[in-house]
Amino acid sequence: MEVSIIAIGDELLIGQVTDTNSGWIARHLTPFGWKVKSVRVVADDRQEIGKAVTEAMAQTDVVLMTGGLGPTKDDITKQTLCDYFGGTLVLDEATRKNVGKVFERRHLAMNSLTASQAMVPSCCRVIQNEVGTAPIMWFERNGKVLVSMPGVPHETATMMQRAVIPQLIKRFSSDIDIEYRTFVVIDYTESDLAIALSDFENSLPQGIHLAYLPKPGIIRLRLSGMSHSKGRLSAQMDSLTERLHATLGDAIVCDGDHSLPEVIGQMLRERGLTLASAESCTGGNIAHVITEVPGSSEYFVGTVVSYCNRIKRQLLGVPGEVLDTVGAVSEPTVAQMVRGACQLLGTDCAVSTSGIAGPGGGTPDKPVGTVWMAAKCGDRVVTHCAHLPGDRSRVIDRATTEVLKMLLKLLRESGK
């Protein structure tokens, strides 16, 4: 099945808001073997929306739209869809009640504009939005489907999973079996990994292929299979999974599309260990990504954002002579930072960073992108100096990834 995605909103075209919905939708449709043929971003303009709908409906079986469903005058999607499918805007009592419940839960008063969310095209089937006010609208013509959804990412993601995808599966059933396996890999560049897996790729059976999904410091491998024989496909995928592990060994962090904080969190939880961070140049980003994982309070105790040398000395015990001689961006500093974090916060493990994220502050000896980092597990401390490319945010993100990789390796080694 082929799918078109249409994202509506002037704010997307001028860069005020990033279109995250299209990427989310594409990622979550792929496991079902559905191919996203196009993504269109269009303005809040009746003619442009109509043109995009006409083209998408001509090209694909399913069109998924996000945005343009708010209560303000610039949200004109409903009327445009009435024009295309034929119909008028009518009051839907179930939607009116749903909007009222949403506002009641939020302890807000519903005004005339928000009440207008209950006006829907007479030519659609309404799917009530369980987490917002704008209804999901399902249209059909000549065996094809268009689903119009709100532009709020949380609402789109929630209702896609709860209602839209299940109904699409039911509407477009298929006897083709689809299976995906994802592997998170470290310690390889994309080109080095491709070389290491060249024989593996060349021997893949028909209907199975390997995709590389790189991000700085980490590569996700996705093994995709399609077959009319479910039992045969599963056996093939099991065999290929074993071959990948035999080829890459410990470079495979995990099976499944999991983040480093998720993998580390699971290891800490299983061993009953606790973790802290002591951050300078990363400014709390390590703590942020760790606490994005639900249940991280079971093992993560806290962080010290020691952005100035006084805090490094007073809270983490970095000697003044170290800071005065080799400086804050140095191996002795980060080594004491992890020890100090464990002692101060009473944890088994810790990570630390101190560096120059830029754009200023670099020197010939320590240019922008220089980051010293350390990880501690039990009595063992490891350190590393990285020279990271990119702007300030990229250096911070990459330093976060690199120090978490160090901790992961320490946890693996301590568990052997």
Short mmCIF file of N, CA, C and O in Angstrom, two decimals, residues 42-96:
data_model
loop_
_atom_site.label_atom_id
_atom_site.label_comp_id
_atom_site.label_asym_id
_atom_site.label_seq_id
_atom_site.Cartn_x
_atom_site.Cartn_y
_atom_site.Cartn_z
N VAL A 42 2.28 22.25 2.99
CA VAL A 42 1.54 23.29 2.27
C VAL A 42 1.08 24.37 3.23
O VAL A 42 0.94 24.15 4.44
N ALA A 43 0.82 25.53 2.67
CA ALA A 43 0.40 26.69 3.45
C ALA A 43 -1.07 26.58 3.86
O ALA A 43 -1.82 25.74 3.35
N ASP A 44 -1.44 27.43 4.81
CA ASP A 44 -2.85 27.53 5.20
C ASP A 44 -3.60 28.30 4.12
O ASP A 44 -4.06 29.45 4.32
N ASP A 45 -3.71 27.69 2.97
CA ASP A 45 -4.32 28.32 1.81
C ASP A 45 -5.25 27.31 1.16
O ASP A 45 -4.85 26.18 0.85
N ARG A 46 -6.50 27.73 0.96
CA ARG A 46 -7.52 26.80 0.47
C ARG A 46 -7.14 26.18 -0.86
O ARG A 46 -7.27 24.97 -1.08
N GLN A 47 -6.61 26.98 -1.77
CA GLN A 47 -6.25 26.48 -3.09
C GLN A 47 -5.07 25.51 -3.01
O GLN A 47 -5.08 24.46 -3.66
N GLU A 48 -4.07 25.83 -2.18
CA GLU A 48 -2.90 24.96 -2.06
C GLU A 48 -3.27 23.63 -1.40
O GLU A 48 -2.77 22.57 -1.81
N ILE A 49 -4.11 23.68 -0.39
CA ILE A 49 -4.54 22.44 0.27
C ILE A 49 -5.32 21.58 -0.72
O ILE A 49 -5.10 20.37 -0.82
N GLY A 50 -6.23 22.21 -1.45
CA GLY A 50 -7.02 21.47 -2.43
C GLY A 50 -6.16 20.82 -3.50
O GLY A 50 -6.39 19.67 -3.89
N LYS A 51 -5.17 21.53 -3.97
CA LYS A 51 -4.25 21.00 -4.99
C LYS A 51 -3.48 19.81 -4.43
O LYS A 51 -3.33 18.78 -5.11
N ALA A 52 -2.99 19.94 -3.20
CA ALA A 52 -2.23 18.85 -2.59
C ALA A 52 -3.09 17.60 -2.40
O ALA A 52 -2.64 16.48 -2.65
N VAL A 53 -4.34 17.80 -1.97
CA VAL A 53 -5.25 16.67 -1.78
C VAL A 53 -5.54 15.98 -3.11
O VAL A 53 -5.49 14.74 -3.22
N THR A 54 -5.81 16.75 -4.16
CA THR A 54 -6.11 16.19 -5.48
C THR A 54 -4.95 15.35 -5.99
O THR A 54 -5.13 14.22 -6.48
N GLU A 55 -3.74 15.87 -5.88
CA GLU A 55 -2.56 15.15 -6.36
C GLU A 55 -2.30 13.89 -5.54
O GLU A 55 -2.00 12.82 -6.10
N ALA A 56 -2.41 14.00 -4.23
CA ALA A 56 -2.12 12.85 -3.37
C ALA A 56 -3.15 11.74 -3.56
O ALA A 56 -2.79 10.55 -3.61
N MET A 57 -4.42 12.10 -3.69
CA MET A 57 -5.46 11.09 -3.88
C MET A 57 -5.31 10.39 -5.22
O MET A 57 -5.66 9.21 -5.36
N ALA A 58 -4.76 11.07 -6.20
CA ALA A 58 -4.55 10.45 -7.52
C ALA A 58 -3.36 9.49 -7.50
O ALA A 58 -3.32 8.54 -8.29
N GLN A 59 -2.43 9.71 -6.60
CA GLN A 59 -1.18 8.95 -6.62
C GLN A 59 -1.15 7.76 -5.68
O GLN A 59 -0.43 6.79 -5.93
N THR A 60 -1.89 7.81 -4.57
CA THR A 60 -1.74 6.78 -3.55
C THR A 60 -3.08 6.29 -3.03
O THR A 60 -4.13 6.91 -3.26
N ASP A 61 -3.02 5.17 -2.29
CA ASP A 61 -4.23 4.56 -1.73
C ASP A 61 -4.73 5.31 -0.50
O ASP A 61 -5.92 5.35 -0.22
N VAL A 62 -3.76 5.86 0.25
CA VAL A 62 -4.09 6.51 1.52
C VAL A 62 -3.40 7.86 1.59
O VAL A 62 -2.23 8.00 1.21
N VAL A 63 -4.12 8.86 2.08
CA VAL A 63 -3.56 10.19 2.31
C VAL A 63 -3.75 10.50 3.79
O VAL A 63 -4.86 10.42 4.31
N LEU A 64 -2.66 10.85 4.46
CA LEU A 64 -2.71 11.21 5.87
C LEU A 64 -2.35 12.69 6.00
O LEU A 64 -1.26 13.11 5.61
N MET A 65 -3.26 13.47 6.55
CA MET A 65 -3.08 14.91 6.69
C MET A 65 -2.96 15.29 8.15
O MET A 65 -3.64 14.73 9.00
N THR A 66 -2.07 16.25 8.44
CA THR A 66 -1.98 16.79 9.79
C THR A 66 -2.02 18.31 9.73
O THR A 66 -1.48 18.92 8.80
N GLY A 67 -2.68 18.92 10.70
CA GLY A 67 -2.70 20.37 10.79
C GLY A 67 -3.92 21.00 10.16
O GLY A 67 -4.70 20.37 9.45
N GLY A 68 -4.08 22.29 10.45
CA GLY A 68 -5.16 23.05 9.86
C GLY A 68 -6.52 22.80 10.45
O GLY A 68 -7.54 23.11 9.83
N LEU A 69 -6.57 22.22 11.67
CA LEU A 69 -7.87 21.87 12.26
C LEU A 69 -8.17 22.65 13.53
O LEU A 69 -9.07 22.28 14.28
N GLY A 70 -7.43 23.71 13.78
CA GLY A 70 -7.67 24.49 14.99
C GLY A 70 -8.93 25.33 14.89
O GLY A 70 -9.60 25.37 13.85
N PRO A 71 -9.24 26.07 15.96
CA PRO A 71 -10.47 26.86 15.99
C PRO A 71 -10.34 28.25 15.36
O PRO A 71 -11.32 28.98 15.27
N THR A 72 -9.12 28.64 14.93
CA THR A 72 -8.92 29.99 14.42
C THR A 72 -9.23 30.07 12.92
O THR A 72 -9.33 29.06 12.23
N LYS A 73 -9.32 31.30 12.41
CA LYS A 73 -9.77 31.52 11.03
C LYS A 73 -8.80 30.99 9.98
O LYS A 73 -9.20 30.72 8.86
N ASP A 74 -7.50 30.86 10.35
CA ASP A 74 -6.54 30.39 9.36
C ASP A 74 -6.58 28.87 9.20
O ASP A 74 -5.93 28.32 8.31
N ASP A 75 -7.34 28.17 10.05
CA ASP A 75 -7.46 26.72 9.94
C ASP A 75 -8.68 26.41 9.07
O ASP A 75 -9.82 26.37 9.54
N ILE A 76 -8.40 26.15 7.79
CA ILE A 76 -9.48 26.06 6.80
C ILE A 76 -9.59 24.68 6.18
O ILE A 76 -10.26 24.49 5.16
N THR A 77 -8.96 23.69 6.79
CA THR A 77 -8.91 22.36 6.20
C THR A 77 -10.30 21.74 6.07
O THR A 77 -10.62 21.11 5.05
N LYS A 78 -11.12 21.90 7.09
CA LYS A 78 -12.45 21.25 7.06
C LYS A 78 -13.26 21.70 5.84
O LYS A 78 -13.84 20.88 5.13
N GLN A 79 -13.30 23.00 5.61
CA GLN A 79 -14.08 23.50 4.49
C GLN A 79 -13.49 23.05 3.15
O GLN A 79 -14.22 22.73 2.21
N THR A 80 -12.18 23.00 3.08
CA THR A 80 -11.53 22.55 1.85
C THR A 80 -11.87 21.09 1.57
O THR A 80 -12.10 20.70 0.40
N LEU A 81 -11.91 20.26 2.61
CA LEU A 81 -12.25 18.86 2.42
C LEU A 81 -13.73 18.69 2.06
O LEU A 81 -14.10 17.78 1.32
N CYS A 82 -14.57 19.59 2.58
CA CYS A 82 -15.97 19.59 2.14
C CYS A 82 -16.05 19.85 0.64
O CYS A 82 -16.81 19.19 -0.09
N ASP A 83 -15.28 20.80 0.16
CA ASP A 83 -15.29 21.13 -1.26
C ASP A 83 -14.84 19.94 -2.10
O ASP A 83 -15.39 19.68 -3.18
N TYR A 84 -13.83 19.21 -1.60
CA TYR A 84 -13.28 18.11 -2.41
C TYR A 84 -14.20 16.89 -2.40
O TYR A 84 -14.47 16.28 -3.44
N PHE A 85 -14.66 16.49 -1.22
CA PHE A 85 -15.44 15.27 -1.11
C PHE A 85 -16.95 15.48 -1.28
O PHE A 85 -17.70 14.53 -1.46
N GLY A 86 -17.39 16.74 -1.19
CA GLY A 86 -18.80 17.03 -1.29
C GLY A 86 -19.46 16.93 0.07
O GLY A 86 -19.41 15.89 0.72
N GLY A 87 -20.07 18.01 0.53
CA GLY A 87 -20.68 17.99 1.85
C GLY A 87 -20.68 19.38 2.46
O GLY A 87 -20.17 20.34 1.86
N THR A 88 -21.22 19.47 3.62
CA THR A 88 -21.27 20.75 4.34
C THR A 88 -20.83 20.52 5.78
O THR A 88 -20.81 19.38 6.27
N LEU A 89 -20.49 21.60 6.46
CA LEU A 89 -20.12 21.50 7.85
C LEU A 89 -21.38 21.38 8.71
O LEU A 89 -22.31 22.18 8.58
N VAL A 90 -21.40 20.37 9.57
CA VAL A 90 -22.57 20.13 10.41
C VAL A 90 -22.09 19.93 11.85
O VAL A 90 -20.94 19.54 12.10
N LEU A 91 -22.97 20.17 12.78
CA LEU A 91 -22.63 19.97 14.19
C LEU A 91 -22.67 18.48 14.51
O LEU A 91 -23.67 17.81 14.26
N ASP A 92 -21.56 17.97 15.06
CA ASP A 92 -21.51 16.58 15.49
C ASP A 92 -21.61 16.56 17.01
O ASP A 92 -20.70 17.03 17.72
N GLU A 93 -22.70 16.04 17.51
CA GLU A 93 -22.97 16.10 18.94
C GLU A 93 -21.93 15.33 19.74
O GLU A 93 -21.52 15.76 20.83
N ALA A 94 -21.47 14.19 19.23
CA ALA A 94 -20.47 13.40 19.95
C ALA A 94 -19.16 14.18 20.08
O ALA A 94 -18.50 14.14 21.12
N THR A 95 -18.81 14.90 19.01
CA THR A 95 -17.59 15.71 19.07
C THR A 95 -17.75 16.86 20.06
O THR A 95 -16.82 17.20 20.80
N ARG A 96 -18.94 17.48 20.07
CA ARG A 96 -19.19 18.58 21.01
C ARG A 96 -19.02 18.11 22.45
O ARG A 96 -18.40 18.78 23.28
#
